[in-house]
Amino acid sequence: MPTPAPLPEPWAASKVTVVVPTYDEADNLPVLVNALLGLDLPGLRVLVVDDGSPDGTGEIAEKLAADAGGRVGVLHRTAKDGLGRAYVAGMARALEEGAEYVVQMDADLSHPPRYVPQLLGTALATGAGVVIGSRYVAGGSLSEEWNLRRRVLSGWANAYVKAILALPVRDVTAGFKIWTAEALRALDLETIGSAGYSFQVEMHFRAYRRGQKMLEIPIHFEDRQEGDSKMDLAVQVESALRPFRLRRDERGHRRSR
Ligand SMILES: Nc1nc2c(ncn2[C@@H]2O[C@H](COP(=O)(O)OP(=O)(O)O[C@H]3O[C@H](CO)[C@@H](O)[C@H](O)[C@@H]3O)[C@@H](O)[C@H]2O)c(=O)[nH]1
């Protein structure tokens, strides 16, 4: 496992777009955006992908954009359509707008912004296509507020996916990572099938199968303080089935060659 690398000076201006999907994150979004803009990364932009949040997150994002002089953008979608689809739309927009690196992170502050320079520094130093902020490599940790049930469920979900897909990633459901633009373009985002949280697993699976260099660095995963998780039954069912679908599709693809 690589030690998180410091950011080499000329690279501080790398064009980095942080894509943040939001649904009802009115209390969290301003804190997150201000923390990201406060990092010593002048080339960093934030792109909020809001699915018509009833709590006014989209309007708050517009206000943040107006105050940020071009460093914050907002992509409005009409209805709640899933974390995976929000990321696909946001990543495609970031690439169109010339991002060299794309960070994905939750709006709820469970992914601490202080790790963004480490993710970028590691990507730059190693040439990895994706660097994952990992809870399950040495040095990584979970919020002390997570009870035993959540720890067991999270650990079980990771073990379940790896048993089906044999991925060499410790935190295979992780949602905090940085991609190079080149790596993302090679993944054919428009054909990603996951609507919800299984997006994370599908992206890891695709990156691995296409031979991309993948690294993990340790993070401390915080518990959300405001608002609620959007994990519902549909998300859980898709997450349980998606690994089998990925394996089946891969076998079908191999047979047809
Ligand atoms: N635009 C949009 N955003 C969404 C949607 N569903 C969720 N989000 C946003 O996606 C982020 C993560 O959603 P949470 O509901 O807070 O996720 P979680 O339960 O904490 O799970 C997260 O961590 C897991 C790892 O433990 C990840 O596996 C998972 O993908 C996610 O990142 C938040 O910013 C939330 O507002 C949606 O349908 N549309």
Short mmCIF file of C-alpha atoms and ligand atoms in Angstrom, two decimals:
data_model
loop_
_atom_site.label_atom_id
_atom_site.label_comp_id
_atom_site.label_asym_id
_atom_site.label_seq_id
_atom_site.Cartn_x
_atom_site.Cartn_y
_atom_site.Cartn_z
CA MET A 1 0.00 0.00 0.00
CA PRO A 2 1.52 3.38 -0.95
CA THR A 3 2.03 6.10 1.65
CA PRO A 4 -0.16 9.09 0.73
CA ALA A 5 2.09 11.38 -1.26
CA PRO A 6 2.39 15.14 -0.69
CA LEU A 7 1.31 17.35 -3.56
CA PRO A 8 4.17 18.41 -5.83
CA GLU A 9 4.10 22.21 -6.20
CA PRO A 10 3.40 22.68 -9.95
CA TRP A 11 0.50 20.25 -9.74
CA ALA A 12 -1.49 22.24 -7.22
CA ALA A 13 -3.18 23.87 -10.21
CA SER A 14 -4.27 20.56 -11.79
CA LYS A 15 -7.80 20.80 -13.10
CA VAL A 16 -9.72 18.78 -10.54
CA THR A 17 -13.52 18.57 -10.54
CA VAL A 18 -15.17 17.23 -7.40
CA VAL A 19 -18.51 15.69 -8.37
CA VAL A 20 -21.00 15.72 -5.47
CA PRO A 21 -24.42 14.06 -5.89
CA THR A 22 -27.07 15.57 -3.63
CA TYR A 23 -30.52 14.70 -2.50
CA ASP A 24 -31.75 16.65 0.52
CA GLU A 25 -28.37 17.86 1.76
CA ALA A 26 -29.27 21.48 2.53
CA ASP A 27 -27.42 21.56 5.86
CA ASN A 28 -24.34 19.71 4.64
CA LEU A 29 -23.65 21.17 1.21
CA PRO A 30 -22.46 24.68 2.21
CA VAL A 31 -20.05 23.21 4.78
CA LEU A 32 -18.64 20.77 2.24
CA VAL A 33 -18.29 23.29 -0.59
CA ASN A 34 -16.58 25.87 1.62
CA ALA A 35 -14.17 23.24 2.96
CA LEU A 36 -13.30 22.14 -0.60
CA LEU A 37 -12.78 25.70 -1.85
CA GLY A 38 -10.62 26.37 1.20
CA LEU A 39 -8.11 23.66 0.23
CA ASP A 40 -4.87 24.90 -1.26
CA LEU A 41 -5.88 23.75 -4.77
CA PRO A 42 -6.63 26.69 -7.07
CA GLY A 43 -7.48 24.35 -9.96
CA LEU A 44 -10.26 22.64 -7.98
CA ARG A 45 -13.92 23.04 -9.00
CA VAL A 46 -17.04 21.53 -7.46
CA LEU A 47 -19.90 20.20 -9.56
CA VAL A 48 -23.10 19.54 -7.59
CA VAL A 49 -25.53 17.09 -9.20
CA ASP A 50 -28.89 17.67 -7.57
CA ASP A 51 -31.98 15.59 -8.26
CA GLY A 52 -34.62 18.22 -7.51
CA SER A 53 -34.18 17.95 -3.72
CA PRO A 54 -37.40 18.95 -1.96
CA ASP A 55 -35.41 20.64 0.84
CA GLY A 56 -34.00 23.30 -1.52
CA THR A 57 -30.46 21.89 -1.89
CA GLY A 58 -30.52 22.85 -5.59
CA GLU A 59 -31.20 26.51 -4.81
CA ILE A 60 -28.52 26.52 -2.13
CA ALA A 61 -26.10 25.09 -4.69
CA GLU A 62 -26.99 27.91 -7.12
CA LYS A 63 -26.28 30.48 -4.42
CA LEU A 64 -22.93 28.84 -3.66
CA ALA A 65 -22.14 28.90 -7.40
CA ALA A 66 -23.01 32.60 -7.67
CA ASP A 67 -20.66 33.38 -4.77
CA ALA A 68 -17.78 31.22 -5.99
CA GLY A 69 -16.78 32.98 -9.20
CA GLY A 70 -16.91 29.98 -11.54
CA ARG A 71 -15.47 27.43 -9.11
CA VAL A 72 -18.84 25.83 -8.38
CA GLY A 73 -21.26 24.47 -11.00
CA VAL A 74 -24.68 22.88 -10.62
CA LEU A 75 -26.31 20.19 -12.72
CA HIS A 76 -30.04 20.00 -12.03
CA ARG A 77 -31.94 16.82 -12.76
CA THR A 78 -35.67 16.70 -12.41
CA ALA A 79 -36.26 13.80 -10.00
CA LYS A 80 -34.46 11.40 -7.69
CA ASP A 81 -32.85 8.96 -10.10
CA GLY A 82 -30.14 7.26 -8.07
CA LEU A 83 -26.61 7.99 -6.93
CA GLY A 84 -25.07 6.02 -9.82
CA ARG A 85 -26.94 7.88 -12.54
CA ALA A 86 -26.16 11.20 -10.85
CA TYR A 87 -22.45 10.32 -10.92
CA VAL A 88 -22.52 9.23 -14.56
CA ALA A 89 -24.13 12.56 -15.54
CA GLY A 90 -21.74 14.57 -13.36
CA MET A 91 -18.61 12.78 -14.52
CA ALA A 92 -19.60 13.16 -18.18
CA ARG A 93 -20.11 16.90 -17.63
CA ALA A 94 -16.77 17.21 -15.80
CA LEU A 95 -14.95 15.53 -18.70
CA GLU A 96 -16.70 17.75 -21.25
CA GLU A 97 -15.57 20.77 -19.26
CA GLY A 98 -11.93 19.68 -19.38
CA ALA A 99 -11.29 18.13 -15.96
CA GLU A 100 -7.96 16.28 -15.73
CA TYR A 101 -8.97 14.56 -12.49
CA VAL A 102 -12.43 13.77 -11.16
CA VAL A 103 -13.09 13.25 -7.46
CA GLN A 104 -16.28 11.58 -6.30
CA MET A 105 -17.51 12.15 -2.78
CA ASP A 106 -20.70 12.23 -0.70
CA ALA A 107 -22.20 15.56 0.37
CA ASP A 108 -22.81 14.47 3.95
CA LEU A 109 -19.24 15.09 5.19
CA SER A 110 -18.64 11.38 5.79
CA HIS A 111 -15.74 11.78 3.34
CA PRO A 112 -13.49 14.41 4.94
CA PRO A 113 -12.32 17.02 2.37
CA ARG A 114 -8.80 17.04 3.90
CA TYR A 115 -8.06 13.81 2.02
CA VAL A 116 -8.58 15.33 -1.43
CA PRO A 117 -4.97 16.61 -1.72
CA GLN A 118 -3.71 13.16 -0.67
CA LEU A 119 -5.86 11.44 -3.29
CA LEU A 120 -4.59 13.84 -5.96
CA GLY A 121 -0.98 13.62 -4.79
CA THR A 122 -1.09 9.83 -4.86
CA ALA A 123 -2.64 9.77 -8.35
CA LEU A 124 0.05 12.15 -9.60
CA ALA A 125 2.93 10.33 -7.97
CA THR A 126 1.91 6.84 -9.06
CA GLY A 127 0.03 7.29 -12.34
CA ALA A 128 -2.86 5.22 -10.97
CA GLY A 129 -6.13 5.49 -12.91
CA VAL A 130 -8.08 5.46 -9.67
CA VAL A 131 -7.05 6.08 -6.05
CA ILE A 132 -9.61 4.95 -3.50
CA GLY A 133 -10.09 6.47 -0.04
CA SER A 134 -10.29 3.23 1.88
CA ARG A 135 -11.72 2.36 5.29
CA TYR A 136 -10.29 -1.13 5.18
CA VAL A 137 -6.55 -0.77 4.49
CA ALA A 138 -4.06 -0.37 7.34
CA GLY A 139 -4.56 3.08 8.86
CA GLY A 140 -8.15 3.38 7.61
CA SER A 141 -10.99 3.60 10.11
CA LEU A 142 -14.71 3.98 10.69
CA SER A 143 -16.52 6.58 12.73
CA GLU A 144 -16.63 5.70 16.42
CA GLU A 145 -20.36 6.41 16.13
CA TRP A 146 -20.90 3.35 13.95
CA ASN A 147 -22.46 0.63 16.06
CA LEU A 148 -21.63 -3.05 15.76
CA ARG A 149 -24.56 -3.68 13.39
CA ARG A 150 -23.34 -1.10 10.84
CA ARG A 151 -19.76 -2.34 11.06
CA VAL A 152 -20.83 -5.93 10.49
CA LEU A 153 -23.14 -4.96 7.62
CA SER A 154 -20.45 -2.90 5.88
CA GLY A 155 -17.82 -5.62 6.34
CA TRP A 156 -20.29 -8.23 5.14
CA ALA A 157 -21.19 -6.21 2.02
CA ASN A 158 -17.51 -5.96 1.10
CA ALA A 159 -16.91 -9.67 1.66
CA TYR A 160 -20.05 -10.57 -0.33
CA VAL A 161 -18.98 -8.56 -3.38
CA LYS A 162 -15.44 -9.89 -3.29
CA ALA A 163 -16.64 -13.50 -2.98
CA ILE A 164 -18.63 -13.05 -6.21
CA LEU A 165 -16.30 -10.82 -8.23
CA ALA A 166 -12.82 -11.57 -6.86
CA LEU A 167 -11.74 -7.93 -6.84
CA PRO A 168 -8.34 -7.07 -5.34
CA VAL A 169 -9.73 -4.00 -3.56
CA ARG A 170 -10.10 -3.88 0.21
CA ASP A 171 -12.91 -1.32 0.28
CA VAL A 172 -14.88 -2.39 -2.74
CA THR A 173 -18.02 -0.37 -1.82
CA ALA A 174 -16.03 2.82 -1.17
CA GLY A 175 -17.53 6.06 -2.47
CA PHE A 176 -14.59 8.49 -2.05
CA LYS A 177 -12.00 8.37 -4.82
CA ILE A 178 -10.16 10.19 -7.59
CA TRP A 179 -10.05 9.15 -11.24
CA THR A 180 -7.85 10.42 -14.02
CA ALA A 181 -9.82 11.73 -16.99
CA GLU A 182 -8.10 9.13 -19.15
CA ALA A 183 -9.22 6.28 -16.89
CA LEU A 184 -12.81 7.52 -16.82
CA ARG A 185 -12.94 7.87 -20.60
CA ALA A 186 -11.73 4.28 -20.93
CA LEU A 187 -14.64 3.03 -18.80
CA ASP A 188 -17.45 3.91 -21.25
CA LEU A 189 -19.54 5.58 -18.56
CA GLU A 190 -22.65 5.65 -20.73
CA THR A 191 -22.91 1.86 -20.50
CA ILE A 192 -22.73 1.67 -16.69
CA GLY A 193 -25.87 -0.19 -15.62
CA SER A 194 -26.09 0.67 -11.90
CA ALA A 195 -28.70 3.23 -10.96
CA GLY A 196 -27.84 3.30 -7.25
CA TYR A 197 -24.98 2.56 -4.87
CA SER A 198 -23.81 -0.56 -6.75
CA PHE A 199 -22.26 2.04 -9.09
CA GLN A 200 -19.22 1.95 -6.79
CA VAL A 201 -18.74 -1.78 -7.25
CA GLU A 202 -19.44 -1.68 -11.00
CA MET A 203 -16.83 1.04 -11.51
CA HIS A 204 -14.22 -0.91 -9.53
CA PHE A 205 -15.06 -4.08 -11.45
CA ARG A 206 -14.77 -2.36 -14.80
CA ALA A 207 -11.54 -0.59 -13.91
CA TYR A 208 -9.97 -3.84 -12.76
CA ARG A 209 -11.11 -5.90 -15.72
CA ARG A 210 -9.80 -3.23 -18.10
CA GLY A 211 -6.39 -3.36 -16.50
CA GLN A 212 -6.33 0.02 -14.81
CA LYS A 213 -3.91 0.65 -11.99
CA MET A 214 -5.93 0.88 -8.76
CA LEU A 215 -4.60 2.00 -5.39
CA GLU A 216 -6.10 2.53 -1.94
CA ILE A 217 -5.03 5.04 0.69
CA PRO A 218 -6.42 5.06 4.23
CA ILE A 219 -9.17 7.44 5.30
CA HIS A 220 -11.21 7.94 8.43
CA PHE A 221 -14.89 7.64 7.48
CA GLU A 222 -17.05 10.04 9.50
CA ASP A 223 -20.70 9.54 10.39
CA ARG A 224 -23.16 11.97 8.82
CA GLN A 225 -24.29 14.56 11.37
CA GLU A 226 -27.19 16.15 9.44
CA GLY A 227 -29.92 14.55 7.31
CA ASP A 228 -30.41 10.87 6.54
CA SER A 229 -28.89 8.19 4.36
CA LYS A 230 -30.82 7.60 1.12
CA MET A 231 -30.19 3.86 1.21
CA ASP A 232 -33.60 2.29 0.59
CA LEU A 233 -34.87 -1.17 -0.29
CA ALA A 234 -34.47 -0.67 -4.05
CA VAL A 235 -30.84 0.36 -3.52
CA GLN A 236 -30.23 -2.70 -1.34
CA VAL A 237 -31.81 -5.12 -3.81
CA GLU A 238 -29.81 -3.69 -6.70
CA SER A 239 -26.62 -3.85 -4.63
CA ALA A 240 -27.27 -7.51 -3.82
CA LEU A 241 -27.99 -8.49 -7.43
CA ARG A 242 -25.55 -6.34 -9.38
CA PRO A 243 -22.41 -8.45 -8.65
CA PHE A 244 -24.14 -11.54 -10.11
CA ARG A 245 -25.21 -9.56 -13.17
CA LEU A 246 -21.69 -8.27 -13.70
CA ARG A 247 -20.29 -11.79 -13.49
CA ARG A 248 -22.99 -13.18 -15.81
CA ASP A 249 -22.45 -10.42 -18.38
CA GLU A 250 -18.72 -11.01 -18.32
CA ARG A 251 -19.15 -14.75 -18.93
CA GLY A 252 -21.60 -14.07 -21.78
CA HIS A 253 -19.13 -11.62 -23.29
CA ARG A 254 -16.29 -14.17 -23.09
CA ARG A 255 -18.42 -16.89 -24.71
CA SER A 256 -19.44 -14.62 -27.61
CA ARG A 257 -15.82 -13.85 -28.52
N1 LIG B 1 -28.37 13.32 -7.02
C1 LIG B 1 -28.60 12.27 -6.21
N2 LIG B 1 -27.85 12.12 -5.10
C2 LIG B 1 -28.11 11.05 -4.30
C3 LIG B 1 -29.10 10.11 -4.58
N3 LIG B 1 -29.08 9.17 -3.60
C4 LIG B 1 -28.10 9.53 -2.74
N4 LIG B 1 -27.52 10.67 -3.16
C5 LIG B 1 -26.40 11.42 -2.56
O1 LIG B 1 -25.30 10.52 -2.55
C6 LIG B 1 -24.49 10.74 -1.40
C7 LIG B 1 -24.42 9.43 -0.58
O2 LIG B 1 -25.73 9.09 -0.16
P1 LIG B 1 -25.99 8.55 1.33
O3 LIG B 1 -27.40 8.11 1.39
O4 LIG B 1 -25.47 9.50 2.35
O5 LIG B 1 -25.04 7.27 1.30
P2 LIG B 1 -24.56 6.32 2.48
O6 LIG B 1 -25.68 5.48 2.94
O7 LIG B 1 -23.78 7.10 3.49
O8 LIG B 1 -23.55 5.42 1.62
C8 LIG B 1 -22.37 6.02 1.07
O9 LIG B 1 -21.27 5.34 1.56
C9 LIG B 1 -21.20 3.96 1.13
C10 LIG B 1 -19.97 3.35 1.72
O10 LIG B 1 -20.21 3.07 3.03
C11 LIG B 1 -21.12 3.86 -0.37
O11 LIG B 1 -21.13 2.50 -0.76
C12 LIG B 1 -22.33 4.56 -0.97
O12 LIG B 1 -22.22 4.56 -2.39
C13 LIG B 1 -22.40 5.97 -0.48
O13 LIG B 1 -21.28 6.69 -0.98
C14 LIG B 1 -25.15 11.89 -0.62
O14 LIG B 1 -24.51 13.08 -0.99
C15 LIG B 1 -26.60 11.85 -1.12
O15 LIG B 1 -27.27 13.09 -1.01
C16 LIG B 1 -29.90 10.30 -5.76
O16 LIG B 1 -30.81 9.53 -6.09
N5 LIG B 1 -29.60 11.39 -6.53
#
